[in-house]
Amino acid sequence: MAAAEPKAPAGAATARRLARSCWAAFWDYETPKVIVVKNRRLGVVYRLVQLLILLYFVWYVFIVQKSYQDRETGPESSVITKVKGVTSSEHKVWDVEEYVKPPEGGSVFSIVTRIEATPSQTVGTCPESVRVTNATCGSDEDCVAGHLDMLGNGVRTGRCVPYYHGAFKTCEVSGWCPVEDGASVSQFLGKMAPNFTILIKNSIHYPKFQFSKGNIENRENGYLKRCTFDEVSHLYCPIFKLGFIVEQAGENFTELAHWGGVIGVIITWDCDLDLPASKCNPKYSFRRLDPKHIPASSGYNFRFAKYYKVNGSTTRTLIKAYGIRIDVIVHGQAGKFSLIPTIINLATALTSIGVGSFLCDWILLTFMNKNKVYSHKKFDKMVDAPERGAGPGPCASQDSTLTDPRGLAQL
């Protein structure tokens, strides 16, 4: 009697059945089941959600945001400025070369409107300013020789001397004398300053779209000599009066000229390059940039000195200048139709419409009175279907028990 062939292990047979069933299930096609729910309230919610999503994408995404365009922000820009005008103070006449700092005509410049001048300073010894901490004294013992205060005006000599005016004394220092507080003279230059004219020449370039434009039109010679900026009639005449800029920024000119401040001239180039180039125009806005409501940091001033020789010795005039600083800031964005963002946003819109179905399914299965009936219709019980006599497995293909011979259940 022949020996019986050894049987394959039960685990190996199970593994083979599992592999066959998973392989068969891999090629199955699944499709969602369509259920028509005859419920007016649910239908109104469904269509209303779809309408809101459609309006959002059509009106806001495509019309307002123009999301069908490829965009570039931050144009390459150049700014050239030029100030013209003459004014006078109590002691002299001032022209552009004296009150505009720096004179190069860049995007940031200052117009001096008031000065405190300390003339005829020479290197020597004199009383320290009373504004310096611990500068006041009663005797020489209060003044340490060789002490250098970083906020002071020189090196202390160790002597306590009478101040420039008044009965008190301060420590003597070696430096430029007299110090600023002791002999400064104030001069106001703002009398004619509101009529100063400022030419702001600006050119921009969007390299992605190879688009360039400037804020001066190609007109006849002499046009810029007889025009000033007007948003309606002279948009491409970028010549502004200083008083107009301060007024548009909502500031009082006299106060601003006395203490100084920083005004921003913002030029915005928002260009829709699907339209003609003539529709791409600059927009100007003006606002104060320094925090005027914070006394410790409001205002604007700086110091400089003019040096000269008197009898062979170096002498200088120290000037503390208050003025209006102009910062020209250019920004913007350009857009042009592109197929890629259009397809992406259309796909997003079509996908988002499915939110209505998700919301209504959630209402249907959670809050409706017949939610159990709806659940039974939507989710059929699955029956395992063994393939060619194979036992059931986790990956085996499954058939739905159809509740409607057409594959469509109507409620």
PDB file of C-alpha atoms in Angstrom, residues 128-294:
ATOM      1  CA  GLU A 128      28.714 121.833  30.298  1.00  0.00           C
ATOM      2  CA  SER A 129      25.042 121.865  29.266  1.00  0.00           C
ATOM      3  CA  VAL A 130      22.620 121.822  32.157  1.00  0.00           C
ATOM      4  CA  ARG A 131      20.658 119.098  30.347  1.00  0.00           C
ATOM      5  CA  VAL A 132      23.473 116.590  30.872  1.00  0.00           C
ATOM      6  CA  THR A 133      22.997 114.306  33.871  1.00  0.00           C
ATOM      7  CA  ASN A 134      25.030 115.306  36.958  1.00  0.00           C
ATOM      8  CA  ALA A 135      26.446 118.360  35.146  1.00  0.00           C
ATOM      9  CA  THR A 136      25.349 120.849  37.819  1.00  0.00           C
ATOM     10  CA  CYS A 137      27.771 121.339  40.692  1.00  0.00           C
ATOM     11  CA  GLY A 138      28.416 123.353  43.847  1.00  0.00           C
ATOM     12  CA  SER A 139      32.216 123.132  43.979  1.00  0.00           C
ATOM     13  CA  ASP A 140      35.199 121.616  42.156  1.00  0.00           C
ATOM     14  CA  GLU A 141      34.866 118.442  44.260  1.00  0.00           C
ATOM     15  CA  ASP A 142      31.643 117.629  42.361  1.00  0.00           C
ATOM     16  CA  CYS A 143      33.486 117.518  39.022  1.00  0.00           C
ATOM     17  CA  VAL A 144      35.828 114.599  38.335  1.00  0.00           C
ATOM     18  CA  ALA A 145      38.677 115.564  36.021  1.00  0.00           C
ATOM     19  CA  GLY A 146      38.959 113.366  32.920  1.00  0.00           C
ATOM     20  CA  HIS A 147      35.383 112.074  33.181  1.00  0.00           C
ATOM     21  CA  LEU A 148      33.736 111.665  29.797  1.00  0.00           C
ATOM     22  CA  ASP A 149      29.949 111.510  29.682  1.00  0.00           C
ATOM     23  CA  MET A 150      28.781 109.801  26.472  1.00  0.00           C
ATOM     24  CA  LEU A 151      25.743 112.109  26.371  1.00  0.00           C
ATOM     25  CA  GLY A 152      27.771 115.215  27.180  1.00  0.00           C
ATOM     26  CA  ASN A 153      29.791 117.649  25.095  1.00  0.00           C
ATOM     27  CA  GLY A 154      33.397 116.968  26.146  1.00  0.00           C
ATOM     28  CA  VAL A 155      35.869 115.822  28.787  1.00  0.00           C
ATOM     29  CA  ARG A 156      35.480 117.378  32.233  1.00  0.00           C
ATOM     30  CA  THR A 157      38.383 119.480  33.477  1.00  0.00           C
ATOM     31  CA  GLY A 158      37.567 119.154  37.185  1.00  0.00           C
ATOM     32  CA  ARG A 159      36.438 122.775  37.622  1.00  0.00           C
ATOM     33  CA  CYS A 160      32.980 124.032  38.620  1.00  0.00           C
ATOM     34  CA  VAL A 161      32.211 127.245  36.730  1.00  0.00           C
ATOM     35  CA  PRO A 162      29.206 129.622  36.357  1.00  0.00           C
ATOM     36  CA  TYR A 163      26.682 128.711  33.660  1.00  0.00           C
ATOM     37  CA  TYR A 164      26.015 130.898  30.631  1.00  0.00           C
ATOM     38  CA  HIS A 165      22.970 132.433  32.280  1.00  0.00           C
ATOM     39  CA  GLY A 166      21.390 132.112  35.697  1.00  0.00           C
ATOM     40  CA  ALA A 167      22.926 131.762  39.153  1.00  0.00           C
ATOM     41  CA  PHE A 168      23.782 128.042  39.059  1.00  0.00           C
ATOM     42  CA  LYS A 169      27.038 126.345  38.036  1.00  0.00           C
ATOM     43  CA  THR A 170      27.990 123.343  35.889  1.00  0.00           C
ATOM     44  CA  CYS A 171      31.174 121.350  35.417  1.00  0.00           C
ATOM     45  CA  GLU A 172      33.613 122.719  32.871  1.00  0.00           C
ATOM     46  CA  VAL A 173      34.347 120.588  29.787  1.00  0.00           C
ATOM     47  CA  SER A 174      36.978 120.644  27.079  1.00  0.00           C
ATOM     48  CA  GLY A 175      35.418 120.413  23.602  1.00  0.00           C
ATOM     49  CA  TRP A 176      33.582 122.533  21.037  1.00  0.00           C
ATOM     50  CA  CYS A 177      32.534 125.717  22.845  1.00  0.00           C
ATOM     51  CA  PRO A 178      30.127 127.234  23.571  1.00  0.00           C
ATOM     52  CA  VAL A 179      27.872 124.149  23.878  1.00  0.00           C
ATOM     53  CA  GLU A 180      24.609 124.009  21.997  1.00  0.00           C
ATOM     54  CA  ASP A 181      22.301 125.067  24.838  1.00  0.00           C
ATOM     55  CA  GLY A 182      24.433 128.048  25.753  1.00  0.00           C
ATOM     56  CA  ALA A 183      24.358 130.093  22.547  1.00  0.00           C
ATOM     57  CA  SER A 184      21.893 128.571  20.045  1.00  0.00           C
ATOM     58  CA  VAL A 185      19.718 130.834  17.877  1.00  0.00           C
ATOM     59  CA  SER A 186      16.409 129.561  16.472  1.00  0.00           C
ATOM     60  CA  GLN A 187      15.359 130.348  12.888  1.00  0.00           C
ATOM     61  CA  PHE A 188      12.070 129.329  11.214  1.00  0.00           C
ATOM     62  CA  LEU A 189      12.228 128.488   7.502  1.00  0.00           C
ATOM     63  CA  GLY A 190       8.632 127.388   7.065  1.00  0.00           C
ATOM     64  CA  LYS A 191       7.173 130.694   5.915  1.00  0.00           C
ATOM     65  CA  MET A 192       7.185 129.794   2.211  1.00  0.00           C
ATOM     66  CA  ALA A 193       7.734 126.048   2.619  1.00  0.00           C
ATOM     67  CA  PRO A 194       4.128 125.023   1.756  1.00  0.00           C
ATOM     68  CA  ASN A 195       4.757 126.328  -1.774  1.00  0.00           C
ATOM     69  CA  PHE A 196       7.886 124.240  -2.366  1.00  0.00           C
ATOM     70  CA  THR A 197       7.395 121.920  -5.342  1.00  0.00           C
ATOM     71  CA  ILE A 198       8.605 118.324  -5.345  1.00  0.00           C
ATOM     72  CA  LEU A 199       9.066 116.354  -8.569  1.00  0.00           C
ATOM     73  CA  ILE A 200       8.822 112.596  -7.956  1.00  0.00           C
ATOM     74  CA  LYS A 201       9.949 110.677 -11.042  1.00  0.00           C
ATOM     75  CA  ASN A 202       9.149 106.965 -10.777  1.00  0.00           C
ATOM     76  CA  SER A 203       9.685 104.055 -13.182  1.00  0.00           C
ATOM     77  CA  ILE A 204       8.620 100.458 -12.552  1.00  0.00           C
ATOM     78  CA  HIS A 205       9.286  97.121 -14.261  1.00  0.00           C
ATOM     79  CA  TYR A 206       7.625  93.702 -13.881  1.00  0.00           C
ATOM     80  CA  PRO A 207      10.275  91.254 -15.177  1.00  0.00           C
ATOM     81  CA  LYS A 208       7.942  88.237 -15.309  1.00  0.00           C
ATOM     82  CA  PHE A 209       5.713  89.962 -17.874  1.00  0.00           C
ATOM     83  CA  GLN A 210       8.408  92.214 -19.383  1.00  0.00           C
ATOM     84  CA  PHE A 211       6.251  95.254 -18.657  1.00  0.00           C
ATOM     85  CA  SER A 212       7.625  98.719 -17.860  1.00  0.00           C
ATOM     86  CA  LYS A 213       6.010 102.076 -17.268  1.00  0.00           C
ATOM     87  CA  GLY A 214       6.709 105.472 -15.686  1.00  0.00           C
ATOM     88  CA  ASN A 215       4.642 108.159 -14.003  1.00  0.00           C
ATOM     89  CA  ILE A 216       5.496 110.841 -16.573  1.00  0.00           C
ATOM     90  CA  GLU A 217       3.727 110.819 -19.936  1.00  0.00           C
ATOM     91  CA  ASN A 218       5.547 111.469 -23.169  1.00  0.00           C
ATOM     92  CA  ARG A 219       4.252 114.979 -23.827  1.00  0.00           C
ATOM     93  CA  GLU A 220       5.618 118.124 -25.408  1.00  0.00           C
ATOM     94  CA  ASN A 221       8.599 119.950 -23.958  1.00  0.00           C
ATOM     95  CA  GLY A 222       7.744 122.333 -21.155  1.00  0.00           C
ATOM     96  CA  TYR A 223       4.706 120.391 -19.925  1.00  0.00           C
ATOM     97  CA  LEU A 224       6.238 119.755 -16.493  1.00  0.00           C
ATOM     98  CA  LYS A 225       7.124 123.437 -16.095  1.00  0.00           C
ATOM     99  CA  ARG A 226       3.497 124.573 -16.058  1.00  0.00           C
ATOM    100  CA  CYS A 227       1.602 121.723 -14.393  1.00  0.00           C
ATOM    101  CA  THR A 228       1.047 120.424 -10.885  1.00  0.00           C
ATOM    102  CA  PHE A 229      -0.445 117.105  -9.841  1.00  0.00           C
ATOM    103  CA  ASP A 230      -4.187 116.585 -10.119  1.00  0.00           C
ATOM    104  CA  GLU A 231      -5.699 113.126  -9.847  1.00  0.00           C
ATOM    105  CA  VAL A 232      -8.190 113.805 -12.639  1.00  0.00           C
ATOM    106  CA  SER A 233      -6.615 116.250 -15.092  1.00  0.00           C
ATOM    107  CA  HIS A 234      -2.857 115.845 -14.458  1.00  0.00           C
ATOM    108  CA  LEU A 235      -2.320 112.310 -13.175  1.00  0.00           C
ATOM    109  CA  TYR A 236       0.972 112.041 -15.086  1.00  0.00           C
ATOM    110  CA  CYS A 237       2.365 115.315 -13.776  1.00  0.00           C
ATOM    111  CA  PRO A 238       4.078 114.127 -10.545  1.00  0.00           C
ATOM    112  CA  ILE A 239       4.873 117.610  -9.223  1.00  0.00           C
ATOM    113  CA  PHE A 240       3.474 118.069  -5.719  1.00  0.00           C
ATOM    114  CA  LYS A 241       3.416 121.098  -3.459  1.00  0.00           C
ATOM    115  CA  LEU A 242       4.750 120.350   0.015  1.00  0.00           C
ATOM    116  CA  GLY A 243       1.654 121.919   1.567  1.00  0.00           C
ATOM    117  CA  PHE A 244      -0.556 119.588  -0.521  1.00  0.00           C
ATOM    118  CA  ILE A 245       1.348 116.503   0.660  1.00  0.00           C
ATOM    119  CA  VAL A 246       1.058 117.521   4.320  1.00  0.00           C
ATOM    120  CA  GLU A 247      -2.636 118.337   3.905  1.00  0.00           C
ATOM    121  CA  GLN A 248      -3.374 114.986   2.246  1.00  0.00           C
ATOM    122  CA  ALA A 249      -1.600 113.247   5.141  1.00  0.00           C
ATOM    123  CA  GLY A 250      -4.033 114.985   7.525  1.00  0.00           C
ATOM    124  CA  GLU A 251      -1.408 117.075   9.342  1.00  0.00           C
ATOM    125  CA  ASN A 252      -1.114 120.695  10.463  1.00  0.00           C
ATOM    126  CA  PHE A 253       1.736 122.267   8.493  1.00  0.00           C
ATOM    127  CA  THR A 254       2.851 124.810  11.127  1.00  0.00           C
ATOM    128  CA  GLU A 255       3.089 122.199  13.865  1.00  0.00           C
ATOM    129  CA  LEU A 256       4.814 119.705  11.602  1.00  0.00           C
ATOM    130  CA  ALA A 257       7.324 122.305  10.411  1.00  0.00           C
ATOM    131  CA  HIS A 258       8.162 123.318  13.991  1.00  0.00           C
ATOM    132  CA  TRP A 259       8.865 119.845  15.415  1.00  0.00           C
ATOM    133  CA  GLY A 260       9.474 117.849  12.266  1.00  0.00           C
ATOM    134  CA  GLY A 261       7.958 114.587  11.118  1.00  0.00           C
ATOM    135  CA  VAL A 262       8.063 111.807   8.520  1.00  0.00           C
ATOM    136  CA  ILE A 263       5.567 111.734   5.661  1.00  0.00           C
ATOM    137  CA  GLY A 264       5.190 108.727   3.380  1.00  0.00           C
ATOM    138  CA  VAL A 265       4.323 109.171  -0.303  1.00  0.00           C
ATOM    139  CA  ILE A 266       3.009 105.759  -1.357  1.00  0.00           C
ATOM    140  CA  ILE A 267       2.857 105.003  -5.094  1.00  0.00           C
ATOM    141  CA  THR A 268       0.822 101.912  -5.957  1.00  0.00           C
ATOM    142  CA  TRP A 269       1.025 100.197  -9.352  1.00  0.00           C
ATOM    143  CA  ASP A 270      -1.754  97.579  -9.539  1.00  0.00           C
ATOM    144  CA  CYS A 271      -1.850  96.505 -13.186  1.00  0.00           C
ATOM    145  CA  ASP A 272      -4.218  94.161 -15.009  1.00  0.00           C
ATOM    146  CA  LEU A 273      -2.101  93.258 -18.025  1.00  0.00           C
ATOM    147  CA  ASP A 274      -5.055  91.643 -19.798  1.00  0.00           C
ATOM    148  CA  LEU A 275      -6.139  95.238 -20.442  1.00  0.00           C
ATOM    149  CA  PRO A 276      -4.268  97.882 -22.495  1.00  0.00           C
ATOM    150  CA  ALA A 277      -1.195  99.478 -20.906  1.00  0.00           C
ATOM    151  CA  SER A 278      -3.069 102.785 -20.655  1.00  0.00           C
ATOM    152  CA  LYS A 279      -5.243 101.220 -17.923  1.00  0.00           C
ATOM    153  CA  CYS A 280      -2.193 100.655 -15.693  1.00  0.00           C
ATOM    154  CA  ASN A 281      -1.973 103.926 -13.760  1.00  0.00           C
ATOM    155  CA  PRO A 282      -0.200 104.970 -10.549  1.00  0.00           C
ATOM    156  CA  LYS A 283      -2.217 105.715  -7.421  1.00  0.00           C
ATOM    157  CA  TYR A 284      -0.826 108.123  -4.830  1.00  0.00           C
ATOM    158  CA  SER A 285      -1.567 108.156  -1.121  1.00  0.00           C
ATOM    159  CA  PHE A 286      -0.003 110.109   1.733  1.00  0.00           C
ATOM    160  CA  ARG A 287       0.272 109.442   5.458  1.00  0.00           C
ATOM    161  CA  ARG A 288       2.438 110.274   8.434  1.00  0.00           C
ATOM    162  CA  LEU A 289       4.855 107.492   9.323  1.00  0.00           C
ATOM    163  CA  ASP A 290       6.294 108.571  12.696  1.00  0.00           C
ATOM    164  CA  PRO A 291       4.093 108.028  15.798  1.00  0.00           C
ATOM    165  CA  LYS A 292       3.001 111.590  16.535  1.00  0.00           C
ATOM    166  CA  HIS A 293       0.893 110.528  19.556  1.00  0.00           C
ATOM    167  CA  ILE A 294       3.983 109.232  21.381  1.00  0.00           C
TER     168      ILE A 294
END
